[in-house]
Short mmCIF file of C-alpha atoms and ligand atoms in Angstrom, two decimals:
data_model
loop_
_atom_site.label_atom_id
_atom_site.label_comp_id
_atom_site.label_asym_id
_atom_site.label_seq_id
_atom_site.Cartn_x
_atom_site.Cartn_y
_atom_site.Cartn_z
CA MET A 10 -0.21 -0.16 0.18
CA PRO A 11 1.66 3.52 -1.02
CA GLU A 12 1.60 5.79 1.83
CA SER A 13 -0.91 8.61 2.37
CA PRO A 14 0.87 12.25 0.60
CA ILE A 15 -1.16 13.58 2.98
CA ARG A 16 -0.37 12.51 6.41
CA LYS A 17 3.07 11.21 6.01
CA LEU A 18 4.42 14.27 7.20
CA VAL A 19 2.35 13.89 10.87
CA PRO A 20 5.42 13.08 12.61
CA TYR A 21 7.38 15.90 11.60
CA ALA A 22 4.63 17.97 12.97
CA GLU A 23 4.77 16.15 15.86
CA GLN A 24 8.17 16.86 16.67
CA ALA A 25 7.52 20.92 15.37
CA TYR A 26 4.76 20.98 17.98
CA LYS A 27 7.32 19.24 20.75
CA ASP A 28 9.39 22.18 19.95
CA GLY A 29 6.54 24.40 21.25
CA LYS A 30 5.69 26.16 17.28
CA THR A 31 2.17 26.30 15.63
CA VAL A 32 1.94 24.73 12.48
CA TYR A 33 -0.43 26.21 10.25
CA HIS A 34 -1.96 23.18 8.42
CA LEU A 35 -2.65 23.28 4.65
CA ASN A 36 -1.99 20.11 4.23
CA ILE A 37 -5.29 18.07 4.85
CA GLY A 38 -9.10 18.80 3.69
CA GLN A 39 -10.17 18.64 7.49
CA PRO A 40 -12.96 22.41 7.01
CA ASP A 41 -12.64 24.38 10.16
CA ILE A 42 -16.16 25.17 9.53
CA LYS A 43 -18.86 24.28 12.52
CA THR A 44 -20.90 21.04 11.80
CA PRO A 45 -24.25 22.11 11.20
CA GLU A 46 -26.83 22.20 14.80
CA VAL A 47 -29.79 19.96 13.18
CA ALA A 48 -26.97 17.07 12.85
CA LEU A 49 -25.38 17.47 16.41
CA ASP A 50 -28.93 17.84 17.76
CA ALA A 51 -29.85 14.94 16.60
CA VAL A 52 -27.38 12.77 18.02
CA LYS A 53 -27.90 14.42 21.65
CA VAL A 54 -31.58 13.82 21.50
CA HIS A 55 -32.33 10.44 20.19
CA SER A 56 -34.69 7.81 21.43
CA LEU A 57 -32.27 4.60 20.85
CA ASP A 58 -32.34 2.25 23.74
CA ILE A 59 -29.64 -0.07 21.31
CA LEU A 60 -27.20 1.00 19.20
CA ALA A 61 -27.93 -1.72 16.42
CA TYR A 62 -26.99 -2.70 13.15
CA THR A 63 -29.12 -1.00 10.48
CA ARG A 64 -29.92 -2.65 7.42
CA SER A 65 -26.82 -2.61 4.99
CA GLU A 66 -27.06 -0.37 2.64
CA GLY A 67 -28.46 2.32 5.53
CA SER A 68 -32.06 2.95 6.88
CA GLU A 69 -34.76 3.53 4.22
CA ALA A 70 -36.01 6.51 5.60
CA TYR A 71 -32.29 8.13 5.31
CA ARG A 72 -32.24 6.59 1.70
CA LYS A 73 -35.39 8.44 1.17
CA LYS A 74 -34.14 11.40 2.31
CA ILE A 75 -31.43 11.18 0.49
CA ALA A 76 -33.12 10.90 -2.92
CA GLU A 77 -35.41 13.65 -1.99
CA TYR A 78 -31.97 15.98 -1.75
CA TYR A 79 -30.82 14.82 -5.02
CA HIS A 80 -34.15 15.10 -6.65
CA LYS A 81 -33.42 19.05 -5.57
CA ASN A 82 -30.24 18.95 -7.11
CA ASN A 83 -32.02 17.90 -10.66
CA ILE A 84 -30.50 13.85 -9.95
CA GLN A 85 -33.49 11.33 -10.92
CA VAL A 86 -32.37 8.45 -8.09
CA GLU A 87 -34.77 6.52 -6.12
CA HIS A 88 -33.50 5.05 -2.49
CA ASP A 89 -33.18 1.52 -4.36
CA ASP A 90 -30.17 3.47 -6.58
CA ILE A 91 -28.38 4.67 -3.15
CA ILE A 92 -26.13 2.23 -0.81
CA VAL A 93 -25.43 3.93 2.15
CA THR A 94 -21.40 3.43 2.95
CA THR A 95 -18.74 3.87 5.55
CA GLY A 96 -17.72 8.07 3.76
CA GLY A 97 -17.01 8.15 0.35
CA SER A 98 -13.68 6.17 0.83
CA GLU A 99 -15.85 3.01 1.49
CA ALA A 100 -18.36 3.60 -1.75
CA LEU A 101 -14.93 3.48 -3.79
CA LEU A 102 -13.27 0.41 -2.60
CA PHE A 103 -17.23 -1.51 -2.96
CA ALA A 104 -17.48 0.41 -6.73
CA PHE A 105 -13.96 -0.80 -7.79
CA GLY A 106 -14.01 -4.20 -6.20
CA SER A 107 -17.77 -4.65 -7.85
CA ILE A 108 -16.84 -3.78 -11.32
CA MET A 109 -12.73 -4.85 -11.50
CA ASP A 110 -11.12 -7.84 -11.27
CA SER A 111 -7.10 -8.10 -10.47
CA ASP A 112 -5.18 -6.41 -13.34
CA ASP A 113 -8.23 -4.47 -14.47
CA GLU A 114 -7.46 -1.00 -15.90
CA ILE A 115 -8.92 2.32 -14.71
CA ILE A 116 -7.85 5.43 -16.78
CA ILE A 117 -7.93 8.79 -14.20
CA PRO A 118 -7.11 12.04 -14.61
CA GLU A 119 -3.97 12.94 -12.62
CA PRO A 120 -3.36 15.31 -10.42
CA PHE A 121 -6.09 12.77 -8.39
CA TYR A 122 -7.47 12.37 -4.93
CA ALA A 123 -4.21 10.59 -3.51
CA ASN A 124 -6.27 7.95 -1.89
CA TYR A 125 -7.51 6.27 -5.44
CA ASN A 126 -3.65 4.56 -5.80
CA GLY A 127 -4.50 3.26 -2.22
CA PHE A 128 -7.73 1.68 -3.44
CA SER A 129 -6.62 0.57 -6.39
CA THR A 130 -3.77 -1.01 -4.80
CA ALA A 131 -6.01 -2.73 -2.11
CA SER A 132 -8.50 -3.72 -5.55
CA ASP A 133 -5.00 -4.95 -7.40
CA ILE A 134 -6.04 -2.71 -10.39
CA LYS A 135 -3.86 -0.88 -12.32
CA VAL A 136 -4.57 3.07 -12.46
CA VAL A 137 -3.88 4.57 -15.80
CA PRO A 138 -3.50 7.75 -15.94
CA VAL A 139 -3.89 10.36 -18.58
CA ILE A 140 -2.23 14.00 -17.34
CA SER A 141 -4.03 17.50 -16.56
CA LYS A 142 -1.65 19.67 -16.32
CA ILE A 143 -1.10 23.24 -14.21
CA GLU A 144 -0.60 25.77 -17.24
CA ASP A 145 -4.63 25.03 -18.72
CA ASN A 146 -6.14 24.82 -14.88
CA PHE A 147 -6.17 21.22 -15.15
CA ALA A 148 -9.10 21.14 -17.15
CA LEU A 149 -10.39 17.76 -19.25
CA PRO A 150 -7.60 16.34 -21.32
CA ALA A 151 -8.73 16.06 -24.95
CA ILE A 152 -10.82 13.46 -25.37
CA GLU A 153 -8.18 11.51 -27.98
CA GLU A 154 -5.80 11.00 -25.27
CA PHE A 155 -8.09 8.87 -23.11
CA GLU A 156 -9.35 6.80 -26.28
CA LYS A 157 -5.05 6.09 -27.10
CA LEU A 158 -4.83 4.43 -23.29
CA ILE A 159 -7.58 2.26 -23.57
CA THR A 160 -7.39 -1.45 -24.08
CA PRO A 161 -9.39 -4.70 -23.40
CA LYS A 162 -8.70 -3.99 -19.40
CA THR A 163 -10.32 -1.00 -19.03
CA LYS A 164 -13.38 -0.92 -16.90
CA ALA A 165 -13.57 2.20 -15.77
CA ILE A 166 -12.34 5.73 -15.95
CA LEU A 167 -12.90 7.72 -12.84
CA ILE A 168 -13.20 11.57 -12.27
CA CYS A 169 -13.43 13.52 -9.17
CA ASN A 170 -15.72 16.49 -9.70
CA PRO A 171 -15.31 19.72 -8.75
CA GLY A 172 -11.56 18.44 -8.18
CA ASN A 173 -9.63 17.15 -5.28
CA PRO A 174 -6.51 18.39 -5.44
CA THR A 175 -6.94 20.81 -8.68
CA GLY A 176 -10.15 22.95 -7.73
CA TYR A 177 -10.89 22.12 -11.16
CA LEU A 178 -14.68 22.02 -11.99
CA TYR A 179 -15.70 20.02 -15.05
CA SER A 180 -18.49 21.64 -17.54
CA LYS A 181 -21.18 19.97 -19.18
CA GLU A 182 -19.46 19.44 -22.47
CA GLU A 183 -16.18 17.71 -20.93
CA ILE A 184 -18.77 15.99 -19.11
CA LYS A 185 -20.86 15.18 -22.32
CA LYS A 186 -17.46 14.07 -23.71
CA LEU A 187 -16.87 11.69 -21.65
CA ALA A 188 -20.25 10.31 -21.40
CA GLN A 189 -19.74 9.63 -25.42
CA ILE A 190 -16.69 8.38 -24.41
CA VAL A 191 -17.65 5.67 -21.56
CA LYS A 192 -20.43 4.60 -24.47
CA LYS A 193 -18.86 4.17 -27.02
CA HIS A 194 -16.51 1.54 -25.67
CA ASP A 195 -18.69 -0.09 -23.14
CA LEU A 196 -17.39 1.92 -19.83
CA PHE A 197 -18.43 2.91 -16.15
CA LEU A 198 -18.14 6.46 -15.59
CA ILE A 199 -17.13 6.76 -11.99
CA ALA A 200 -17.65 10.77 -10.48
CA ASP A 201 -16.33 11.45 -7.07
CA GLU A 202 -18.88 14.47 -6.55
CA VAL A 203 -18.12 14.61 -2.71
CA TYR A 204 -17.66 18.27 -3.42
CA ARG A 205 -20.55 18.89 -5.17
CA GLU A 206 -22.09 22.23 -2.81
CA PHE A 207 -19.03 23.87 -3.27
CA VAL A 208 -19.28 25.82 -6.08
CA TYR A 209 -17.57 29.08 -7.20
CA ASP A 210 -17.98 32.45 -8.81
CA GLY A 211 -21.80 31.27 -10.49
CA ASN A 212 -20.78 28.32 -11.72
CA GLU A 213 -23.50 25.78 -12.63
CA PHE A 214 -22.47 21.74 -11.42
CA TYR A 215 -23.21 19.11 -13.67
CA SER A 216 -23.30 15.70 -12.17
CA ILE A 217 -22.71 12.47 -14.46
CA MET A 218 -25.97 11.48 -13.21
CA GLN A 219 -28.05 14.36 -15.22
CA GLU A 220 -26.58 12.18 -18.20
CA GLU A 221 -29.32 10.32 -18.97
CA SER A 222 -27.63 8.86 -22.33
CA ILE A 223 -25.37 7.22 -19.76
CA ALA A 224 -27.68 5.33 -16.87
CA GLU A 225 -26.48 2.15 -16.91
CA ASN A 226 -22.28 3.29 -16.93
CA ALA A 227 -22.44 6.22 -14.05
CA ILE A 228 -21.42 5.43 -10.72
CA MET A 229 -21.74 8.30 -8.26
CA ILE A 230 -19.59 8.67 -4.90
CA ASP A 231 -21.15 10.76 -2.44
CA SER A 232 -19.97 11.94 0.88
CA VAL A 233 -21.39 14.16 3.98
CA SER A 234 -17.65 14.42 4.84
CA LYS A 235 -17.39 18.00 3.37
CA ARG A 236 -21.03 19.54 3.13
CA TYR A 237 -21.43 19.39 6.53
CA SER A 238 -18.11 19.20 7.84
CA MET A 239 -19.28 15.86 9.32
CA CYS A 240 -15.12 13.97 8.19
CA GLY A 241 -15.71 11.95 11.50
CA ALA A 242 -19.45 10.52 10.87
CA ARG A 243 -18.28 8.55 8.07
CA ILE A 244 -20.52 8.21 5.89
CA GLY A 245 -20.72 8.02 2.33
CA TYR A 246 -22.94 6.60 -0.62
CA LEU A 247 -22.42 4.85 -3.72
CA VAL A 248 -25.35 5.72 -6.48
CA SER A 249 -26.23 4.34 -9.44
CA LYS A 250 -29.23 3.53 -11.52
CA ASN A 251 -27.74 0.32 -12.51
CA LYS A 252 -28.91 -2.81 -10.69
CA SER A 253 -26.59 -5.63 -11.65
CA PHE A 254 -24.07 -3.19 -10.06
CA ILE A 255 -26.20 -2.11 -7.46
CA LYS A 256 -27.39 -5.61 -6.62
CA THR A 257 -23.14 -6.34 -6.90
CA ALA A 258 -21.66 -3.51 -4.84
CA LEU A 259 -24.74 -4.20 -1.89
CA LYS A 260 -22.95 -8.29 -1.53
CA PHE A 261 -19.76 -6.20 -0.44
CA ALA A 262 -21.87 -3.85 2.27
CA GLN A 263 -23.61 -7.35 3.80
CA ALA A 264 -20.23 -8.79 4.28
CA ARG A 265 -19.02 -5.33 6.39
CA LEU A 266 -22.74 -5.84 8.17
CA SER A 267 -24.37 -1.72 8.32
CA PRO A 268 -22.75 1.19 8.11
CA PRO A 269 -22.71 3.58 11.38
CA THR A 270 -25.80 3.97 13.01
CA LEU A 271 -25.47 6.98 14.73
CA ALA A 272 -23.77 8.50 12.08
CA GLN A 273 -26.89 7.85 9.77
CA ILE A 274 -29.28 9.95 12.29
CA ALA A 275 -26.92 12.64 12.28
CA SER A 276 -26.57 12.62 8.79
CA GLU A 277 -29.92 11.75 8.48
CA ALA A 278 -31.21 15.58 10.15
CA ALA A 279 -28.09 16.79 8.84
CA LEU A 280 -29.88 16.82 5.34
CA SER A 281 -32.39 19.76 6.83
CA THR A 282 -29.64 22.05 7.38
CA PRO A 283 -30.74 25.55 6.33
CA GLN A 284 -29.50 27.25 2.82
CA SER A 285 -28.05 30.04 5.08
CA TYR A 286 -25.62 27.78 5.99
CA PHE A 287 -24.32 26.93 2.81
CA ASP A 288 -24.43 30.22 1.48
CA GLY A 289 -21.85 31.36 4.49
CA VAL A 290 -19.63 28.59 4.49
CA ILE A 291 -19.91 29.30 0.23
CA ASN A 292 -18.84 32.91 0.98
CA ASP A 293 -15.89 31.84 3.19
CA TYR A 294 -14.49 29.15 1.15
CA VAL A 295 -14.42 32.22 -1.89
CA SER A 296 -12.92 34.86 -0.11
CA ARG A 297 -10.10 32.18 1.02
CA ARG A 298 -9.41 31.32 -2.45
CA ASN A 299 -9.11 34.48 -3.35
CA THR A 300 -7.08 35.73 -0.58
CA LEU A 301 -4.77 32.37 -0.89
CA ILE A 302 -4.55 33.04 -4.39
CA SER A 303 -3.89 36.50 -4.63
CA GLU A 304 -0.43 35.79 -1.52
CA LEU A 305 0.70 33.08 -3.84
CA GLU A 306 0.83 35.16 -7.05
CA LYS A 307 2.96 37.62 -4.90
CA ILE A 308 5.48 35.20 -4.13
CA ASP A 309 8.50 34.97 -7.06
CA GLY A 310 8.69 31.34 -8.86
CA VAL A 311 5.11 30.48 -7.60
CA LYS A 312 2.27 29.12 -10.25
CA VAL A 313 -0.81 28.29 -9.41
CA ALA A 314 -4.21 27.22 -11.25
CA LYS A 315 -7.62 29.14 -10.06
CA PRO A 316 -9.59 26.61 -8.84
CA LYS A 317 -13.47 27.18 -9.22
CA GLY A 318 -14.54 24.64 -6.68
CA ALA A 319 -13.66 22.32 -4.03
CA PHE A 320 -11.20 23.65 -1.42
CA TYR A 321 -7.78 22.91 -2.63
CA CYS A 322 -5.31 24.16 -4.84
CA ILE A 323 -2.36 23.05 -6.62
CA ALA A 324 0.91 25.92 -6.79
CA GLU A 325 4.13 25.42 -8.32
CA LEU A 326 7.21 26.11 -6.47
CA PRO A 327 10.97 27.05 -7.06
CA VAL A 328 11.98 24.44 -5.46
CA LYS A 329 13.47 20.81 -7.34
CA SER A 330 11.63 18.29 -4.46
CA ALA A 331 8.61 20.13 -2.82
CA ASP A 332 8.55 16.55 -0.82
CA ASN A 333 12.14 17.72 1.33
CA PHE A 334 11.03 21.72 1.17
CA ALA A 335 7.33 20.22 3.00
CA LYS A 336 9.88 18.71 5.63
CA TRP A 337 12.54 21.40 5.66
CA LEU A 338 9.68 23.72 6.77
CA LEU A 339 8.57 21.29 9.58
CA GLU A 340 11.99 20.74 10.79
CA LYS A 341 14.09 23.63 10.35
CA PHE A 342 12.07 26.74 9.47
CA ASP A 343 9.43 29.12 11.40
CA ILE A 344 9.18 33.03 12.13
CA ASP A 345 8.54 33.60 15.45
CA LYS A 346 7.64 29.53 16.35
CA GLU A 347 5.39 29.39 13.46
CA THR A 348 5.21 27.25 10.67
CA VAL A 349 3.30 25.61 7.66
CA MET A 350 2.69 22.11 6.43
CA VAL A 351 2.08 21.57 2.65
CA ALA A 352 1.15 18.06 0.80
CA PRO A 353 3.49 17.52 -1.30
CA ALA A 354 1.69 16.93 -4.66
CA ALA A 355 3.76 13.99 -6.48
CA GLY A 356 1.48 11.57 -4.17
CA PHE A 357 -1.57 12.82 -6.27
CA TYR A 358 0.21 11.68 -9.53
CA SER A 359 1.04 8.37 -10.57
CA THR A 360 2.95 8.97 -13.51
CA PRO A 361 6.58 8.80 -11.20
CA GLY A 362 9.06 12.05 -11.54
CA VAL A 363 5.91 14.56 -12.33
CA GLY A 364 4.78 17.47 -9.79
CA LEU A 365 7.85 16.94 -7.83
CA ASN A 366 7.61 20.59 -7.77
CA GLN A 367 4.53 21.08 -6.47
CA ILE A 368 1.98 21.11 -3.46
CA ARG A 369 -1.50 20.42 -2.74
CA ILE A 370 -3.09 23.19 -0.24
CA ALA A 371 -6.18 22.83 1.42
CA TYR A 372 -7.82 26.47 2.33
CA VAL A 373 -9.62 25.59 5.34
CA LEU A 374 -8.09 27.70 7.83
CA ASN A 375 -9.86 31.66 8.22
CA GLU A 376 -7.71 34.78 5.91
CA ASN A 377 -5.32 35.69 8.64
CA SER A 378 -4.49 32.24 9.04
CA LEU A 379 -3.87 31.96 5.73
CA ILE A 380 -2.08 35.04 5.17
CA LYS A 381 0.49 34.24 7.67
CA ALA A 382 0.80 30.64 6.68
CA VAL A 383 1.31 32.13 3.09
CA ASN A 384 3.93 34.25 4.42
CA ILE A 385 5.66 31.91 6.03
CA LEU A 386 5.66 30.13 2.57
CA LYS A 387 7.22 33.17 0.96
CA GLU A 388 9.99 33.67 3.56
CA ALA A 389 10.96 30.02 3.34
CA LEU A 390 10.96 30.03 -0.28
CA LYS A 391 13.86 33.13 0.27
CA VAL A 392 15.59 30.83 2.30
CA TYR A 393 15.80 27.62 1.48
CA LYS A 394 18.38 25.47 -1.19
CA ASP A 395 17.55 22.89 -2.50
C1 PLP B 11 -12.02 13.50 -3.86
C2 PLP B 11 -12.16 12.83 -2.27
N1 PLP B 11 -13.25 11.70 -2.33
C3 PLP B 11 -13.39 11.10 -1.26
C4 PLP B 11 -13.18 11.48 0.03
C5 PLP B 11 -12.83 10.18 0.81
O1 PLP B 11 -13.98 10.86 1.83
P1 PLP B 11 -14.87 10.43 3.21
O2 PLP B 11 -14.50 8.86 3.33
O3 PLP B 11 -14.83 11.19 4.22
O4 PLP B 11 -15.80 10.53 3.00
C6 PLP B 11 -12.11 12.67 0.23
C7 PLP B 11 -11.21 12.93 1.15
O5 PLP B 11 -10.73 14.05 1.37
C8 PLP B 11 -11.82 13.38 -0.91
O6 PLP B 11 -11.18 14.28 -1.21
#
């Protein structure tokens, strides 16, 4: 199993705390946003006598409410098209296990969410990357690039929309191009849409589930982790209109018995979160993004792709190895006992040697902290020697 590039520097950060330093965490997508009160209250006042298993596919009442949420988002799925999972992470594992055998291939535009590497290794399947570029803001690579990579072992294309780590939002046209290619080659299209709500600048989100022509090919991964700032609830969903796929995925769900019961109660209540909560959260992320990007652009030699969604961006630094730089920041550099932790981006690629000078930044801190953290990066780059 590959190490997580997001978590592998944790021991260095721990040493920094022991040395009395404050560490600004730009490395991990753990939002500082408060969980909606309706969700927390539901856990406090529930009337359960026994914390029992639920059905393997998740409680029916909860899945019916999830379907209503999708209807409001122009996605026409019903409760029996949904399996509740232990986070989007488990939904990804079930999807891979259900549609691929050992040595099968999945095409993924890179850079991609690093754990796709881990889940592929665990499922004994091969990731075939297609490179998207910082110069193009990480737009969908030309469809011919995908087509060149399709072999008899290719079973699926996986996208993350809006993207972690790129912040790129695929347009309706890009989704339609992907729909055509999966239809033509009879592949699955898996879309990790866990950041669906985080879309900025008046752009509209277009789900693969809105493409009716690929109803049998489309598999959506979803999660409550970021939407309601409920990462610790460990609730996600697998969604597809393909009955045979859902039937297979349910066998994986049965093998692990049940998704967490109390967290389903909290997540069901979270569906009643008022729109004002999301408006506030989106405003916060937009101003954080704007601050982060404008501060990064002031640093000599730094290149950054402007994100249209999610809460991440990739920045290219004037260093040879972002890995060494990230360790050095934690071990050797501070300003008044404050330093910063970033995620080296190489782990978000599966092509060796690509992205070595890039980092991923999660803008999950308040603006003052972001300004301080970017200033630390700026001063560090002035004195750092590769
Ligand atoms: C793109 C993407 N997919 C899936 C996940 C998994 O999230 P969870 O298992 O908390 O739902 C994450 C978490 O950061 C993510 O960024």
